[in-house]
Amino acid sequence: MGWSGILGLEYGIVQAPLGPDISGPELVAAVANAGGLGLLRAPDWESPEYLKDLIRKTRTLTDKPFGVGIVMVFPYKLNLKALLEERVSFLQLSWGEITKELVNEAHSFGVKVVPQVGSYEEAKRAIDSDVDAIIVQGVEAGGHVLGRDGLISLLPRVVDLVGNRDIPVIASGGIVDARGYVAALALGAQGIAMGTRFIATNESYAHHTYKKKLIEMDKTEYTDVFGRARWPGAPQRVLHTPFFNDWKDFPDGENELSQPVIGHTTIHGKEREVRRMAGTVPNASTAGDVESMAMYAGEGVGIIKEILPAAEVIKRLVDGAQLLIQQKFHAHISD
């Protein structure tokens, strides 16, 4: 196992399961081949055969371990059964209750369970369920945010809670470069999970306009204006685009169902209309008024200056973190 490896992986770097289908087989395989943990995103509806096909396609691109992320507020039981039958290496879970029964079932198939939590209380329940690792998400993260605590305060509390148990703690929220990686390690994490930085890669299935905006823009906002009907009570962090600036005061009590159709997309093989104020980010198949669609991004977006291959993102993280630790911090300690 190489520097900062976790869960049998070479490096302690996790690519978040980017919805709805931004982290497809190409991105997940690229991350896995570079020594990190890539995570597919399961459909937000029951589609077990489609999910099996996604997993099998990913296996044609890598022989390394990878996983699947499930958002538990949507129907998932058949998808869960499918990924267990396929015996993927990792099951990432969010927005739901992680029970011992679920963890034990996954373990019986040889699948490790890695929940994402957004609060101290969630972390405690996950630990009590014998999970294999925990992703701690701070409010700095892009997309739908689980909790309200900043990573710098929440992460060390969860690290202390885990104590000497063999449960790696993985930091998530606003991390995009080696400096963030080292900061997370200093706070007690054993790895990092990144979403925004991996959207801005060659292999991600994000629309080219979305990727371009991640490079050009540096401001995000925590809001609840997108996707209120489809996913109520799930605030999100988005890019502060010109469209968002015009619509950030979208009245309470209104949602996307009353808004006009502004585009079309295909998500996990299904054609969909995209309404204004919907929470669906534009993927590579999306057509229409893309600049008026939701674009999730974490607070670290202003540091991202170029679209890179996923393997290069991982290499720069590892090399840069090693350099920081060996040269800057070691030098200060020696002095």
GROMACS .gro file of C-alpha atoms in nm, residues 112-301:
model
  190
  112LYS     CA    1  -1.732  -0.269   0.233
  113VAL     CA    2  -1.974   0.002   0.350
  114VAL     CA    3  -1.866   0.368   0.349
  115PRO     CA    4  -2.142   0.611   0.453
  116GLN     CA    5  -2.123   0.986   0.413
  117VAL     CA    6  -2.230   1.182   0.722
  118GLY     CA    7  -2.288   1.550   0.785
  119SER     CA    8  -2.310   1.562   1.164
  120TYR     CA    9  -2.157   1.420   1.480
  121GLU     CA   10  -2.480   1.231   1.556
  122GLU     CA   11  -2.485   1.066   1.214
  123ALA     CA   12  -2.123   0.964   1.259
  124LYS     CA   13  -2.198   0.802   1.593
  125ARG     CA   14  -2.482   0.596   1.447
  126ALA     CA   15  -2.261   0.486   1.156
  127ILE     CA   16  -1.980   0.378   1.386
  128ASP     CA   17  -2.225   0.178   1.597
  129SER     CA   18  -2.333  -0.003   1.277
  130ASP     CA   19  -1.979  -0.136   1.217
  131VAL     CA   20  -1.915   0.048   0.890
  132ASP     CA   21  -1.577   0.016   0.721
  133ALA     CA   22  -1.500   0.389   0.681
  134ILE     CA   23  -1.678   0.723   0.718
  135ILE     CA   24  -1.685   1.021   0.482
  136VAL     CA   25  -1.734   1.340   0.684
  137GLN     CA   26  -1.893   1.611   0.470
  138GLY     CA   27  -1.863   1.976   0.568
  139VAL     CA   28  -2.104   2.247   0.460
  140GLU     CA   29  -1.834   2.369   0.219
  141ALA     CA   30  -1.915   2.077  -0.013
  142GLY     CA   31  -2.089   2.117  -0.346
  143GLY     CA   32  -2.420   1.956  -0.436
  144HIS     CA   33  -2.674   1.846  -0.177
  145VAL     CA   34  -2.522   1.908   0.164
  146LEU     CA   35  -2.603   1.677   0.453
  147GLY     CA   36  -2.525   1.900   0.751
  148ARG     CA   37  -2.458   2.255   0.861
  149ASP     CA   38  -2.115   2.221   1.026
  150GLY     CA   39  -1.790   2.336   0.871
  151LEU     CA   40  -1.538   2.064   0.799
  152ILE     CA   41  -1.265   2.217   1.018
  153SER     CA   42  -1.485   2.184   1.328
  154LEU     CA   43  -1.675   1.862   1.248
  155LEU     CA   44  -1.385   1.649   1.123
  156PRO     CA   45  -1.170   1.641   1.441
  157ARG     CA   46  -1.477   1.565   1.652
  158VAL     CA   47  -1.555   1.260   1.439
  159VAL     CA   48  -1.188   1.154   1.443
  160ASP     CA   49  -1.195   1.167   1.824
  161LEU     CA   50  -1.523   0.975   1.825
  162VAL     CA   51  -1.376   0.697   1.610
  163GLY     CA   52  -1.075   0.677   1.843
  164ASN     CA   53  -0.869   0.362   1.799
  165ARG     CA   54  -1.131   0.174   1.599
  166ASP     CA   55  -1.018   0.057   1.256
  167ILE     CA   56  -1.252   0.295   1.071
  168PRO     CA   57  -1.073   0.539   0.839
  169VAL     CA   58  -1.217   0.889   0.845
  170ILE     CA   59  -1.232   1.060   0.504
  171ALA     CA   60  -1.271   1.438   0.478
  172SER     CA   61  -1.502   1.601   0.223
  173GLY     CA   62  -1.599   1.959   0.151
  174GLY     CA   63  -1.407   2.229  -0.034
  175ILE     CA   64  -1.093   2.020  -0.089
  176VAL     CA   65  -0.946   2.050  -0.438
  177ASP     CA   66  -0.566   2.051  -0.404
  178ALA     CA   67  -0.266   1.927  -0.205
  179ARG     CA   68  -0.302   2.200   0.055
  180GLY     CA   69  -0.653   2.086   0.136
  181TYR     CA   70  -0.533   1.726   0.145
  182VAL     CA   71  -0.262   1.808   0.400
  183ALA     CA   72  -0.501   2.019   0.607
  184ALA     CA   73  -0.745   1.725   0.625
  185LEU     CA   74  -0.462   1.494   0.734
  186ALA     CA   75  -0.359   1.745   1.001
  187LEU     CA   76  -0.715   1.738   1.136
  188GLY     CA   77  -0.696   1.360   1.170
  189ALA     CA   78  -0.843   1.231   0.845
  190GLN     CA   79  -0.681   0.938   0.668
  191GLY     CA   80  -0.813   1.033   0.327
  192ILE     CA   81  -1.014   1.287   0.130
  193ALA     CA   82  -1.321   1.272  -0.093
  194MET     CA   83  -1.363   1.523  -0.376
  195GLY     CA   84  -1.650   1.599  -0.608
  196THR     CA   85  -1.598   1.935  -0.775
  197ARG     CA   86  -1.235   1.873  -0.868
  198PHE     CA   87  -1.331   1.546  -1.041
  199ILE     CA   88  -1.618   1.710  -1.232
  200ALA     CA   89  -1.353   1.929  -1.395
  201THR     CA   90  -1.171   1.633  -1.553
  202ASN     CA   91  -1.151   1.498  -1.904
  203GLU     CA   92  -1.334   1.179  -1.809
  204SER     CA   93  -1.631   1.323  -1.620
  205TYR     CA   94  -1.968   1.312  -1.798
  206ALA     CA   95  -2.045   1.676  -1.716
  207HIS     CA   96  -2.151   1.911  -1.996
  208HIS     CA   97  -1.857   2.111  -2.137
  209THR     CA   98  -2.029   2.437  -2.036
  210TYR     CA   99  -2.052   2.314  -1.675
  211LYS     CA  100  -1.681   2.225  -1.676
  212LYS     CA  101  -1.597   2.564  -1.828
  213LYS     CA  102  -1.792   2.746  -1.556
  214LEU     CA  103  -1.599   2.557  -1.286
  215ILE     CA  104  -1.277   2.697  -1.431
  216GLU     CA  105  -1.408   3.050  -1.482
  217MET     CA  106  -1.605   3.113  -1.163
  218ASP     CA  107  -1.495   3.136  -0.801
  219LYS     CA  108  -1.809   3.196  -0.596
  220THR     CA  109  -2.067   2.950  -0.463
  221GLU     CA  110  -2.380   2.985  -0.254
  222TYR     CA  111  -2.568   2.758  -0.018
  223THR     CA  112  -2.933   2.761  -0.126
  224ASP     CA  113  -3.255   2.560  -0.154
  225VAL     CA  114  -3.400   2.702  -0.476
  226PHE     CA  115  -3.325   2.408  -0.707
  227GLY     CA  116  -3.522   2.084  -0.726
  228ARG     CA  117  -3.764   2.154  -0.443
  229ALA     CA  118  -4.033   1.922  -0.581
  230ARG     CA  119  -3.806   1.630  -0.663
  231TRP     CA  120  -3.595   1.643  -0.348
  232PRO     CA  121  -3.756   1.861  -0.078
  233GLY     CA  122  -3.554   1.956   0.226
  234ALA     CA  123  -3.219   1.902   0.056
  235PRO     CA  124  -3.026   2.231   0.034
  236GLN     CA  125  -2.744   2.252  -0.214
  237ARG     CA  126  -2.425   2.448  -0.282
  238VAL     CA  127  -2.415   2.584  -0.637
  239LEU     CA  128  -2.203   2.805  -0.858
  240HIS     CA  129  -2.304   3.170  -0.833
  241THR     CA  130  -2.382   3.199  -1.204
  242PRO     CA  131  -2.559   3.499  -1.361
  243PHE     CA  132  -2.876   3.288  -1.377
  244PHE     CA  133  -2.854   3.200  -1.009
  245ASN     CA  134  -2.799   3.565  -0.920
  246ASP     CA  135  -3.126   3.652  -1.097
  247TRP     CA  136  -3.322   3.366  -0.942
  248LYS     CA  137  -3.171   3.317  -0.596
  249ASP     CA  138  -3.480   3.477  -0.437
  250PHE     CA  139  -3.714   3.223  -0.600
  251PRO     CA  140  -4.019   3.248  -0.370
  252ASP     CA  141  -4.079   2.993  -0.099
  253GLY     CA  142  -4.368   2.766  -0.187
  254GLU     CA  143  -4.280   2.759  -0.556
  255ASN     CA  144  -4.084   2.486  -0.731
  256GLU     CA  145  -3.971   2.361  -1.069
  257LEU     CA  146  -4.307   2.203  -1.156
  258SER     CA  147  -4.455   2.546  -1.232
  259GLN     CA  148  -4.161   2.648  -1.451
  260PRO     CA  149  -4.112   2.615  -1.827
  261VAL     CA  150  -3.904   2.344  -1.993
  262ILE     CA  151  -3.561   2.485  -2.083
  263GLY     CA  152  -3.389   2.173  -2.216
  264HIS     CA  153  -3.367   1.799  -2.255
  265THR     CA  154  -3.125   1.537  -2.129
  266THR     CA  155  -3.071   1.163  -2.111
  267ILE     CA  156  -2.992   1.029  -1.763
  268HIS     CA  157  -2.901   0.665  -1.711
  269GLY     CA  158  -3.064   0.581  -2.043
  270LYS     CA  159  -3.389   0.775  -1.981
  271GLU     CA  160  -3.484   1.087  -2.175
  272ARG     CA  161  -3.594   1.373  -1.950
  273GLU     CA  162  -3.723   1.727  -1.979
  274VAL     CA  163  -3.532   1.984  -1.777
  275ARG     CA  164  -3.744   2.257  -1.624
  276ARG     CA  165  -3.614   2.586  -1.501
  277MET     CA  166  -3.517   2.556  -1.130
  278ALA     CA  167  -3.482   2.177  -1.156
  279GLY     CA  168  -3.196   2.030  -0.956
  280THR     CA  169  -3.052   1.824  -1.241
  281VAL     CA  170  -2.704   1.934  -1.343
  282PRO     CA  171  -2.624   1.927  -1.718
  283ASN     CA  172  -2.446   1.614  -1.838
  284ALA     CA  173  -2.280   1.567  -2.177
  285SER     CA  174  -2.613   1.477  -2.342
  286THR     CA  175  -2.796   1.789  -2.223
  287ALA     CA  176  -2.931   2.035  -2.483
  288GLY     CA  177  -3.108   2.366  -2.435
  289ASP     CA  178  -3.043   2.662  -2.207
  290VAL     CA  179  -2.758   2.494  -2.021
  291GLU     CA  180  -2.636   2.817  -1.858
  292SER     CA  181  -2.970   2.845  -1.674
  293MET     CA  182  -2.941   2.501  -1.515
  294ALA     CA  183  -2.815   2.410  -1.168
  295MET     CA  184  -2.438   2.374  -1.144
  296TYR     CA  185  -2.319   2.228  -0.814
  297ALA     CA  186  -1.976   2.323  -0.682
  298GLY     CA  187  -1.791   2.328  -0.353
  299GLU     CA  188  -1.625   2.631  -0.194
  300GLY     CA  189  -1.283   2.530  -0.329
  301VAL     CA  190  -1.392   2.591  -0.690
   0.00000   0.00000   0.00000
